[in-house]
PDB file of C-alpha atoms in Angstrom:
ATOM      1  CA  UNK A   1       0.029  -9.510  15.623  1.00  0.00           C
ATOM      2  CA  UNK A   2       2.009  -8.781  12.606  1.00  0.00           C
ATOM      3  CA  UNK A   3       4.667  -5.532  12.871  1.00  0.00           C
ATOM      4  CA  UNK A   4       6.719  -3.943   9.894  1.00  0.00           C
ATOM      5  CA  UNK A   5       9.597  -1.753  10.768  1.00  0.00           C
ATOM      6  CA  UNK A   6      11.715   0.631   8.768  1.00  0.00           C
ATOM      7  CA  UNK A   7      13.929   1.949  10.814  1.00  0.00           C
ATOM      8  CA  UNK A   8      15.447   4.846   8.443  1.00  0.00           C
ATOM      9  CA  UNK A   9      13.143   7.750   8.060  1.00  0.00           C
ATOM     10  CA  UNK A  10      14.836   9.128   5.637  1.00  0.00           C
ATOM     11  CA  UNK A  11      17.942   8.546   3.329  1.00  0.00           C
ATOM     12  CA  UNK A  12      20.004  11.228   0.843  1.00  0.00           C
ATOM     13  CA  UNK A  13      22.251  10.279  -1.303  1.00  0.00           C
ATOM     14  CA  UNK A  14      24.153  11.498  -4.566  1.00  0.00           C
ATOM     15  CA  UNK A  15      23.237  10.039  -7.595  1.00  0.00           C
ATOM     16  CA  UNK A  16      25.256   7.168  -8.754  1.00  0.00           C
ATOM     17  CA  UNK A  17      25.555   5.904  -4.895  1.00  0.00           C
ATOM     18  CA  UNK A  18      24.100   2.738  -3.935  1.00  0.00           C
ATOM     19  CA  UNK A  19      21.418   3.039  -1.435  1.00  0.00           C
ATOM     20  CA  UNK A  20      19.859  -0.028   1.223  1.00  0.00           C
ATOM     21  CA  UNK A  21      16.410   0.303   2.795  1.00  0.00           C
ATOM     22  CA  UNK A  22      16.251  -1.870   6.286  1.00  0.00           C
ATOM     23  CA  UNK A  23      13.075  -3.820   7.077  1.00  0.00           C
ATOM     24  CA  UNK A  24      12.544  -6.101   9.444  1.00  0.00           C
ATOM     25  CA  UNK A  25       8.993  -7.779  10.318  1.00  0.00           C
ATOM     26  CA  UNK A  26       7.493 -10.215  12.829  1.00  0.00           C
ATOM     27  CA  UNK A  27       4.651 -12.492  12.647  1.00  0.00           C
ATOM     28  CA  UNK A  28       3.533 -15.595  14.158  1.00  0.00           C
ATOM     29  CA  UNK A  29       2.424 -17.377  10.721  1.00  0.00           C
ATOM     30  CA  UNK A  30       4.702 -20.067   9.179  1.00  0.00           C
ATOM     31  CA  UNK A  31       3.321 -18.761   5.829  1.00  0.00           C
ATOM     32  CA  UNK A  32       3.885 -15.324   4.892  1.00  0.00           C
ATOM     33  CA  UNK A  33       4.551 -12.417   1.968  1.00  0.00           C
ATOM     34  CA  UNK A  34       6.581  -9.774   1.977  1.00  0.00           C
ATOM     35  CA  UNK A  35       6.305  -6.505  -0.356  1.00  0.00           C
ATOM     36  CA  UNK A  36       8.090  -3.510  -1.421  1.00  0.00           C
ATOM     37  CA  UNK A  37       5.794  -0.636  -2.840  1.00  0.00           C
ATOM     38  CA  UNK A  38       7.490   2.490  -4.384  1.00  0.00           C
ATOM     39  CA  UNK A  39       5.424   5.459  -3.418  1.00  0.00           C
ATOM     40  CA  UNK A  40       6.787   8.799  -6.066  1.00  0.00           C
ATOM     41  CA  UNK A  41       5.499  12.025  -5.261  1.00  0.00           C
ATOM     42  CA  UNK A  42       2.603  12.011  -7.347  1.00  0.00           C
ATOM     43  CA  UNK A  43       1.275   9.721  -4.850  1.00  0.00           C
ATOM     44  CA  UNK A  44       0.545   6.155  -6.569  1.00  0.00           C
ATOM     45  CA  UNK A  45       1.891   3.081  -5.058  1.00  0.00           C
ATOM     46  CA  UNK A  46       4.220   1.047  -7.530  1.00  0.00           C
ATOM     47  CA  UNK A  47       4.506  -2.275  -6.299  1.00  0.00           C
ATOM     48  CA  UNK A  48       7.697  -3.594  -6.652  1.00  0.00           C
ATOM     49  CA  UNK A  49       8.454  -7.094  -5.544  1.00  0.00           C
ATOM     50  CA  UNK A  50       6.527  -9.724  -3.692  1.00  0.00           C
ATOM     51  CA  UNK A  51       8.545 -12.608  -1.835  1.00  0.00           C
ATOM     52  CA  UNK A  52       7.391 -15.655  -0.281  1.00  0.00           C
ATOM     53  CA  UNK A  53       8.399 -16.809   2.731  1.00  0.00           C
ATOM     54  CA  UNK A  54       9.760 -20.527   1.886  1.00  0.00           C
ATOM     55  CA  UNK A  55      11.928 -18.549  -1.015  1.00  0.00           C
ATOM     56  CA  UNK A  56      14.728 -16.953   0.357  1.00  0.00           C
ATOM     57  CA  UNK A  57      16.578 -16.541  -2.820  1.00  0.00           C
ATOM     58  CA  UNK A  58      18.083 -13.309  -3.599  1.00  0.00           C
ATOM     59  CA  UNK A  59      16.436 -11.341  -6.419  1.00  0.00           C
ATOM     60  CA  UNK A  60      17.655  -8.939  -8.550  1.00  0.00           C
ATOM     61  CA  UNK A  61      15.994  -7.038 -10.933  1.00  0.00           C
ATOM     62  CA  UNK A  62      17.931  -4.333 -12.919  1.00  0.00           C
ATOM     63  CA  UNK A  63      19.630  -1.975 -10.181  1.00  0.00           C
ATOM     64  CA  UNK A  64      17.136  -3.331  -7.622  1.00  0.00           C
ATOM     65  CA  UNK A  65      17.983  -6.264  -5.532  1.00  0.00           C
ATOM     66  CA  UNK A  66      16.451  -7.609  -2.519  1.00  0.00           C
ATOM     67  CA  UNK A  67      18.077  -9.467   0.380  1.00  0.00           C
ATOM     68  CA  UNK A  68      15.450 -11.982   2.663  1.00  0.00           C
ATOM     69  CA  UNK A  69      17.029 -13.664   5.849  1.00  0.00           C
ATOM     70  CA  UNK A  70      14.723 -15.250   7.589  1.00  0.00           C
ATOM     71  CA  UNK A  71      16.556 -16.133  10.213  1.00  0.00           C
ATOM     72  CA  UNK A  72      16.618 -12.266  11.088  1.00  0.00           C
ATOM     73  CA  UNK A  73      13.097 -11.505  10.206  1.00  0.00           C
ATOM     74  CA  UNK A  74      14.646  -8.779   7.526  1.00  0.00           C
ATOM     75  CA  UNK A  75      13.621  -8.372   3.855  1.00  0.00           C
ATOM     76  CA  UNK A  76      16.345  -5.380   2.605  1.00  0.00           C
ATOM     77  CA  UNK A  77      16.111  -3.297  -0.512  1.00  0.00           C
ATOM     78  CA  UNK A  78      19.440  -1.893  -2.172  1.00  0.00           C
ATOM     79  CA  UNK A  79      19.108   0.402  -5.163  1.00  0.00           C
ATOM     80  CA  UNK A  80      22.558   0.332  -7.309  1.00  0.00           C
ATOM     81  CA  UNK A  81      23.366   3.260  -9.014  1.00  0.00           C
ATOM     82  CA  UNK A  82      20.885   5.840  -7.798  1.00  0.00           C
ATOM     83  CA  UNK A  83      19.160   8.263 -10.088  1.00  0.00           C
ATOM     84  CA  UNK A  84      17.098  11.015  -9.609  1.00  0.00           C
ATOM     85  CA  UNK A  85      13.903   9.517 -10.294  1.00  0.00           C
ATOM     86  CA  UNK A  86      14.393   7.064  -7.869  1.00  0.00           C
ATOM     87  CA  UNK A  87      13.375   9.493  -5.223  1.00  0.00           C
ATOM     88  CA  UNK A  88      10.716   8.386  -3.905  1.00  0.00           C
ATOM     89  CA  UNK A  89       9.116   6.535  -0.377  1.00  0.00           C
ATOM     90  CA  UNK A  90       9.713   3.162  -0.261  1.00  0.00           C
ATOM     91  CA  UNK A  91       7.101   0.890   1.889  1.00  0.00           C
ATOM     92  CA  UNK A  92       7.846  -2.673   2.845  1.00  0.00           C
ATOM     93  CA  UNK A  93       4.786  -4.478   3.992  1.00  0.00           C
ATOM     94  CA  UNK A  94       3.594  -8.172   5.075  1.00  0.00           C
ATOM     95  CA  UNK A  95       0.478 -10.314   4.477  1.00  0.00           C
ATOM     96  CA  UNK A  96      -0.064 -13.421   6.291  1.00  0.00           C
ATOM     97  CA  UNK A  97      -2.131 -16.390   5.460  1.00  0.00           C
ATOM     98  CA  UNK A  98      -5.446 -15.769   6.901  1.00  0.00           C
ATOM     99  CA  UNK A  99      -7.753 -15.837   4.663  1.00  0.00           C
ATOM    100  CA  UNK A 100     -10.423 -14.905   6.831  1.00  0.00           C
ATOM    101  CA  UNK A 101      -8.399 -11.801   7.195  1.00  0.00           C
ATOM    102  CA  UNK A 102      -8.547 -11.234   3.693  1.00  0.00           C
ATOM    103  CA  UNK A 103      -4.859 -10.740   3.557  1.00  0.00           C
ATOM    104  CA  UNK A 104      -4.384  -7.747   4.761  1.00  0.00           C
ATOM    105  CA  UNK A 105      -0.819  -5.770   4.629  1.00  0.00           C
ATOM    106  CA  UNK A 106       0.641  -4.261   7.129  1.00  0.00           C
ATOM    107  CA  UNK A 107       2.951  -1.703   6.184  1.00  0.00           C
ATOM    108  CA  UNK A 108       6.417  -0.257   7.581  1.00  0.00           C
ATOM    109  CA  UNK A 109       6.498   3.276   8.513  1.00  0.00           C
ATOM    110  CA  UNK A 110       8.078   4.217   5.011  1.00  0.00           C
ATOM    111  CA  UNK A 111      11.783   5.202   3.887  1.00  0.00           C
ATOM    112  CA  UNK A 112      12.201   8.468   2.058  1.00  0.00           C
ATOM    113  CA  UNK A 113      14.861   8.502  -0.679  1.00  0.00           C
ATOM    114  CA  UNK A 114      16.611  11.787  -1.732  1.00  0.00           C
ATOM    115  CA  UNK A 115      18.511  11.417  -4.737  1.00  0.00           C
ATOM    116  CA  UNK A 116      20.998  14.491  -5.232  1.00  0.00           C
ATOM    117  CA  UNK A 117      21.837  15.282  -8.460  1.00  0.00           C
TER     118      UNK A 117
ATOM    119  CA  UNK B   1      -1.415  -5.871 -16.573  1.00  0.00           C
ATOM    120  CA  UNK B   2      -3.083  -5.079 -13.267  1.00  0.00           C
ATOM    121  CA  UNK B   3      -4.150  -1.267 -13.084  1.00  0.00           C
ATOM    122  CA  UNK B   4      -6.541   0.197 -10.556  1.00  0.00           C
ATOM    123  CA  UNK B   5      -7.831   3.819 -11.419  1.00  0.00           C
ATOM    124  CA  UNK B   6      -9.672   6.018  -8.438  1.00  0.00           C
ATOM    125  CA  UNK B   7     -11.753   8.896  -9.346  1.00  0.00           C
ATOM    126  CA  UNK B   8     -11.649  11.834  -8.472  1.00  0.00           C
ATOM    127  CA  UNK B   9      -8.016  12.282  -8.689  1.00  0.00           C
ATOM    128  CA  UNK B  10      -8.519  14.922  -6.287  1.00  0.00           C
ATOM    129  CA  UNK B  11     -11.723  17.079  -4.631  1.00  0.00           C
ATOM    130  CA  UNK B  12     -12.835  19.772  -2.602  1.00  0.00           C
ATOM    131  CA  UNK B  13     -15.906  19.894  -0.657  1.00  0.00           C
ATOM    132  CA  UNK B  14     -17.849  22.230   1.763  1.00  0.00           C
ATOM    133  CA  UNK B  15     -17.966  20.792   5.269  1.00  0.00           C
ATOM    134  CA  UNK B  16     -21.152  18.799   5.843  1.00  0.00           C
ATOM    135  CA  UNK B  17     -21.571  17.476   2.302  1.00  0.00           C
ATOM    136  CA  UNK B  18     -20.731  13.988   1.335  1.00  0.00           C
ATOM    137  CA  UNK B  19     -18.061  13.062  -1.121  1.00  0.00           C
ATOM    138  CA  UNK B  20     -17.367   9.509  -3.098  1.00  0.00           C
ATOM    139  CA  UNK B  21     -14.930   8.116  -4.446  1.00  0.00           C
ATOM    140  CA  UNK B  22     -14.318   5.409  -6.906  1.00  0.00           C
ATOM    141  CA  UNK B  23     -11.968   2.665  -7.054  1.00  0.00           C
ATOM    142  CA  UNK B  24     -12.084   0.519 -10.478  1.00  0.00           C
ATOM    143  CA  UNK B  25      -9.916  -2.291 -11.595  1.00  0.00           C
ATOM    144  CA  UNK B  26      -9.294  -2.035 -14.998  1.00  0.00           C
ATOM    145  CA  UNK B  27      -8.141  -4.729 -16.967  1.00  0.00           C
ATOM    146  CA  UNK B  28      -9.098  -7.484 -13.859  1.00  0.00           C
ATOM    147  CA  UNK B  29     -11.908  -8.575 -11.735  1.00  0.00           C
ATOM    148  CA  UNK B  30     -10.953  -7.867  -7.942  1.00  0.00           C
ATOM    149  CA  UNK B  31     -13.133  -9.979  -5.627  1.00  0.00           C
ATOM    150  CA  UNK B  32     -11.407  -7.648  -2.857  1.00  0.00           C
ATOM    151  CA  UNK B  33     -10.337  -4.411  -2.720  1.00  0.00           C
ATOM    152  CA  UNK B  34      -9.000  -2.228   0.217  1.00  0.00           C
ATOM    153  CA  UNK B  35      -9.177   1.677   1.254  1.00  0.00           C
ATOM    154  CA  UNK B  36      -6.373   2.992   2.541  1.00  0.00           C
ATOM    155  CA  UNK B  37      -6.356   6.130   4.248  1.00  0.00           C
ATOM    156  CA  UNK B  38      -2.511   8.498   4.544  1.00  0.00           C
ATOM    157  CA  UNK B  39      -1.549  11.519   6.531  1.00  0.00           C
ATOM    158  CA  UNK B  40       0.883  14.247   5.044  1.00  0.00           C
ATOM    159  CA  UNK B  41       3.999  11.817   5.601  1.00  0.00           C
ATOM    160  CA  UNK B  42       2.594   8.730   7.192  1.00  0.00           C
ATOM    161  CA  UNK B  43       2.466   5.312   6.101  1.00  0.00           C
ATOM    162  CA  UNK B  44      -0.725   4.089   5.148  1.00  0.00           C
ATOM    163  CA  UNK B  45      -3.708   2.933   7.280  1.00  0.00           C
ATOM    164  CA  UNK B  46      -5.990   0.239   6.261  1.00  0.00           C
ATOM    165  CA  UNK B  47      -9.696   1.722   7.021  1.00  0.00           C
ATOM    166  CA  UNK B  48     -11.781  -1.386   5.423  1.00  0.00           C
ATOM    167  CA  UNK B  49     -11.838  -4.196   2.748  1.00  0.00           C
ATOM    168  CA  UNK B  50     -14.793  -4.387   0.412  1.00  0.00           C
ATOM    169  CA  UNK B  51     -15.843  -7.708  -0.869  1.00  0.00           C
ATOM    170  CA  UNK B  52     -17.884  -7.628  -3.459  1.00  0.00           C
ATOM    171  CA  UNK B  53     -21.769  -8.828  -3.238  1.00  0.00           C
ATOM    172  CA  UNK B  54     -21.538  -8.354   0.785  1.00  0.00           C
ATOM    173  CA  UNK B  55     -20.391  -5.700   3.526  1.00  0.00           C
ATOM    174  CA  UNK B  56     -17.274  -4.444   4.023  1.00  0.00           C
ATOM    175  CA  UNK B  57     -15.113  -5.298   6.944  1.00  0.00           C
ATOM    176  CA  UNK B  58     -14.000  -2.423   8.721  1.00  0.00           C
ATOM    177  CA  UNK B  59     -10.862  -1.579  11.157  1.00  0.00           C
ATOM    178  CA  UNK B  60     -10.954  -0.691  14.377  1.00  0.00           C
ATOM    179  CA  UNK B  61     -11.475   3.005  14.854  1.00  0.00           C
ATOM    180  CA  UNK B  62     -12.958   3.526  11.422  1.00  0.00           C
ATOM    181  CA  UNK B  63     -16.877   4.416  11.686  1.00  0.00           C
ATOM    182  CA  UNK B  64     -19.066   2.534   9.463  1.00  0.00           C
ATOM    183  CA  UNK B  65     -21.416   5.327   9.275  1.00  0.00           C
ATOM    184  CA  UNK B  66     -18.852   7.713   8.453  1.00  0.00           C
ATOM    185  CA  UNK B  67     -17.393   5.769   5.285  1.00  0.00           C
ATOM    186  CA  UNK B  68     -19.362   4.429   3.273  1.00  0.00           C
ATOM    187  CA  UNK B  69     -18.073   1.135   1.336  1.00  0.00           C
ATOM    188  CA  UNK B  70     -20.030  -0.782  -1.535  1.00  0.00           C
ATOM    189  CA  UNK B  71     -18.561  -3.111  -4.093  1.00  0.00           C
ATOM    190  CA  UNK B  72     -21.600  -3.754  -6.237  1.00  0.00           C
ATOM    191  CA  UNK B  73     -18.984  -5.858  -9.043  1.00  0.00           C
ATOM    192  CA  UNK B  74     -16.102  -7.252  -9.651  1.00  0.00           C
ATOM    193  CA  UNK B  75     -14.593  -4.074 -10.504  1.00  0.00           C
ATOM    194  CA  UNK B  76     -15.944  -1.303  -8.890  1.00  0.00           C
ATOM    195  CA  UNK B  77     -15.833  -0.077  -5.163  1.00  0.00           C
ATOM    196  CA  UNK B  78     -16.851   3.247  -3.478  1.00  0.00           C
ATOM    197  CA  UNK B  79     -15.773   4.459  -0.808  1.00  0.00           C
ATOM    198  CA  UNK B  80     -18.551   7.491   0.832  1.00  0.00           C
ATOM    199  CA  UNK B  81     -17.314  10.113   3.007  1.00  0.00           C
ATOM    200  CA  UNK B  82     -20.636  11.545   4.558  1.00  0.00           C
ATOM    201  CA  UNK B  83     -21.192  14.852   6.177  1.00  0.00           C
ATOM    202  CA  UNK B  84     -17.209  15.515   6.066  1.00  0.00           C
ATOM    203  CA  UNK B  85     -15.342  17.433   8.013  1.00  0.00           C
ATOM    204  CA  UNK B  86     -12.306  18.789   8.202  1.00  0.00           C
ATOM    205  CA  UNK B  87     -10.475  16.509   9.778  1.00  0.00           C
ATOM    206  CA  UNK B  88     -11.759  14.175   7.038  1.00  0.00           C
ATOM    207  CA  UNK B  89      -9.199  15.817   4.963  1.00  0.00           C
ATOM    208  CA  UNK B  90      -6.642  13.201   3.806  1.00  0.00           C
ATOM    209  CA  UNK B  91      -5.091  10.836   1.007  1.00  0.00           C
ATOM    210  CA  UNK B  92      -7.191   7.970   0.416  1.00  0.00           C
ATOM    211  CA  UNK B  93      -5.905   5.081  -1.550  1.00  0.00           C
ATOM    212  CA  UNK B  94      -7.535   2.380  -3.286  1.00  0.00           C
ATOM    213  CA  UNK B  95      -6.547  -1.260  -3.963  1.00  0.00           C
ATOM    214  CA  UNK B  96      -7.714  -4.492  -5.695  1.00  0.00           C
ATOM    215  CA  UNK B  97      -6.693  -7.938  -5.607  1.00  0.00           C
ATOM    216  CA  UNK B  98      -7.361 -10.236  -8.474  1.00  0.00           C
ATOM    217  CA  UNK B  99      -9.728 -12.688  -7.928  1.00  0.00           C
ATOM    218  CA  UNK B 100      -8.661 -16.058  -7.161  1.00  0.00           C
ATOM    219  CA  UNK B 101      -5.060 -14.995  -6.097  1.00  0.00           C
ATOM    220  CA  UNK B 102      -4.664 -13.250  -2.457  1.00  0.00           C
ATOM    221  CA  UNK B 103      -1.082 -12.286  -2.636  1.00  0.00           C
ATOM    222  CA  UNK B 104      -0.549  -8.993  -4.030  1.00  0.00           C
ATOM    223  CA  UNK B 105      -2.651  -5.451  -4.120  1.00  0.00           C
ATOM    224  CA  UNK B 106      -2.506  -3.973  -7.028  1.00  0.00           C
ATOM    225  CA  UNK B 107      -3.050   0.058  -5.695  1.00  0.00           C
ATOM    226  CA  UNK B 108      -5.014   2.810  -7.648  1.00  0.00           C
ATOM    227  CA  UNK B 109      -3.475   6.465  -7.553  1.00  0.00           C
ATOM    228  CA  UNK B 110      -5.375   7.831  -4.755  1.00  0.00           C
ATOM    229  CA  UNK B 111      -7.602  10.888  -4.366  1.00  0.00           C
ATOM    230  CA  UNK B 112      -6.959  14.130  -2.093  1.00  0.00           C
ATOM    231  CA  UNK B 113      -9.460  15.215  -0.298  1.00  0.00           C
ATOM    232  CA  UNK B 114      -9.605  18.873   1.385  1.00  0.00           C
ATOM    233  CA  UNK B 115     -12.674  19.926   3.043  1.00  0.00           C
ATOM    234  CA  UNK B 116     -13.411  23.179   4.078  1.00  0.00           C
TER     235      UNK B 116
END
């Protein structure tokens, strides 16, 4: 069975603070994705980043940056430089290989970011 | 681009009627697609995945009869919420995945549904 957890509920922080979101997963596949999704209040998800699981390179992108170690089962999420707009709930999630599955994505519980002005 | 658009964006409904809702992908074809149900403050919970051209696959818990999935192309699915109730009441989310890659769902903007 695959399980996603986010341990932070919740998260506020003053804008211009750097913020990191905590997941950490298990599953039994050798082959695996991981995902962030952005979820604003207006409800859509905004997907974010996908990472496979032979590619534990580091990625940034802009003030996001992502942090896999495998050999902790974590995938972490660091915003630089909050703003306002990134307030939001962030969902990691995983999708194994099974195709007969149809890849389906579990999800973490969610982190809610506050940004303060 | 990979956008998924759900209609209605939102809808409210007498108890006892039935209520669809319509998940397109847009500028892909989606051989898959998934419905997603959310709670005020929850994560999301898969209910079923629609492949097109044959039935849906369905979650444990989630009543066939109840919601209603058909994917009649490679760009449309529907999800049917029959004789709702109440408790029916909920976010439901949408999402596609292109056809011929299974890695990432690309998610539509949901639709609220209140019954009374």
């Amino acid at each position: 069975a695959q399980k996603v957890t986010q341990a932070q509920t919740e998260i506020s922080v003053v804008e211009k603070e750097d913020v990191t979101l905590d997941c950490v997963y298990e599953t039994r596949d050798t082959t695996y994705y991981l995902f962030w999704y952005k979820q604003p209040p207006s409800g859509e998800l905004v997907f974010l980043i996908r990472r496979n699981s032979f590619d534990e390179q580091n990625e940034i992108s802009g003030r996001y940056s992502w942090n896999f170690q495998k050999s902790t089962s974590s995938f972490n999420f660091t915003i630089t430089a909050s703003q306002v707009v990134d307030s939001a709930v962030y969902f990691c999630a995983l999708s194994g290989q099974i195709k007969a599955a149809g890849n389906k994505l579990t999800f973490g519980g969610g982190t809610r970011v506050l940004v303060k002005p | 681009g990979a956008v998924v658009s759900q209609h209605p964006s939102w809808v409210i409904c007498k108890s006892g009627t039935s209520v669809k809702i319509e998940c397109r992908s847009l500028d892909f074809q989606a051989t898959t697609m998934f419905w997603y149900r959310q709670f005020p403050k929850q994560s999301l919970m898969l209910m079923a995945t629609s492949n097109e051209g044959s039935k849906a696959t369905y979650e444990q818990g989630v009543e066939k009869d109840k919601f209603l999935i058909n994917h009649a192309s490679l760009t449309l699915s529907t999800l049917t919420v029959t004789s709702a109730h109440p408790e029916d009441s909920s976010f439901y989310i949408c999402s596609a995945k292109k056809t011929g890659s299974w890695e990432t769902q690309y998610f539509g903007p949901g639709t609220r549904l209140l019954v009374l």
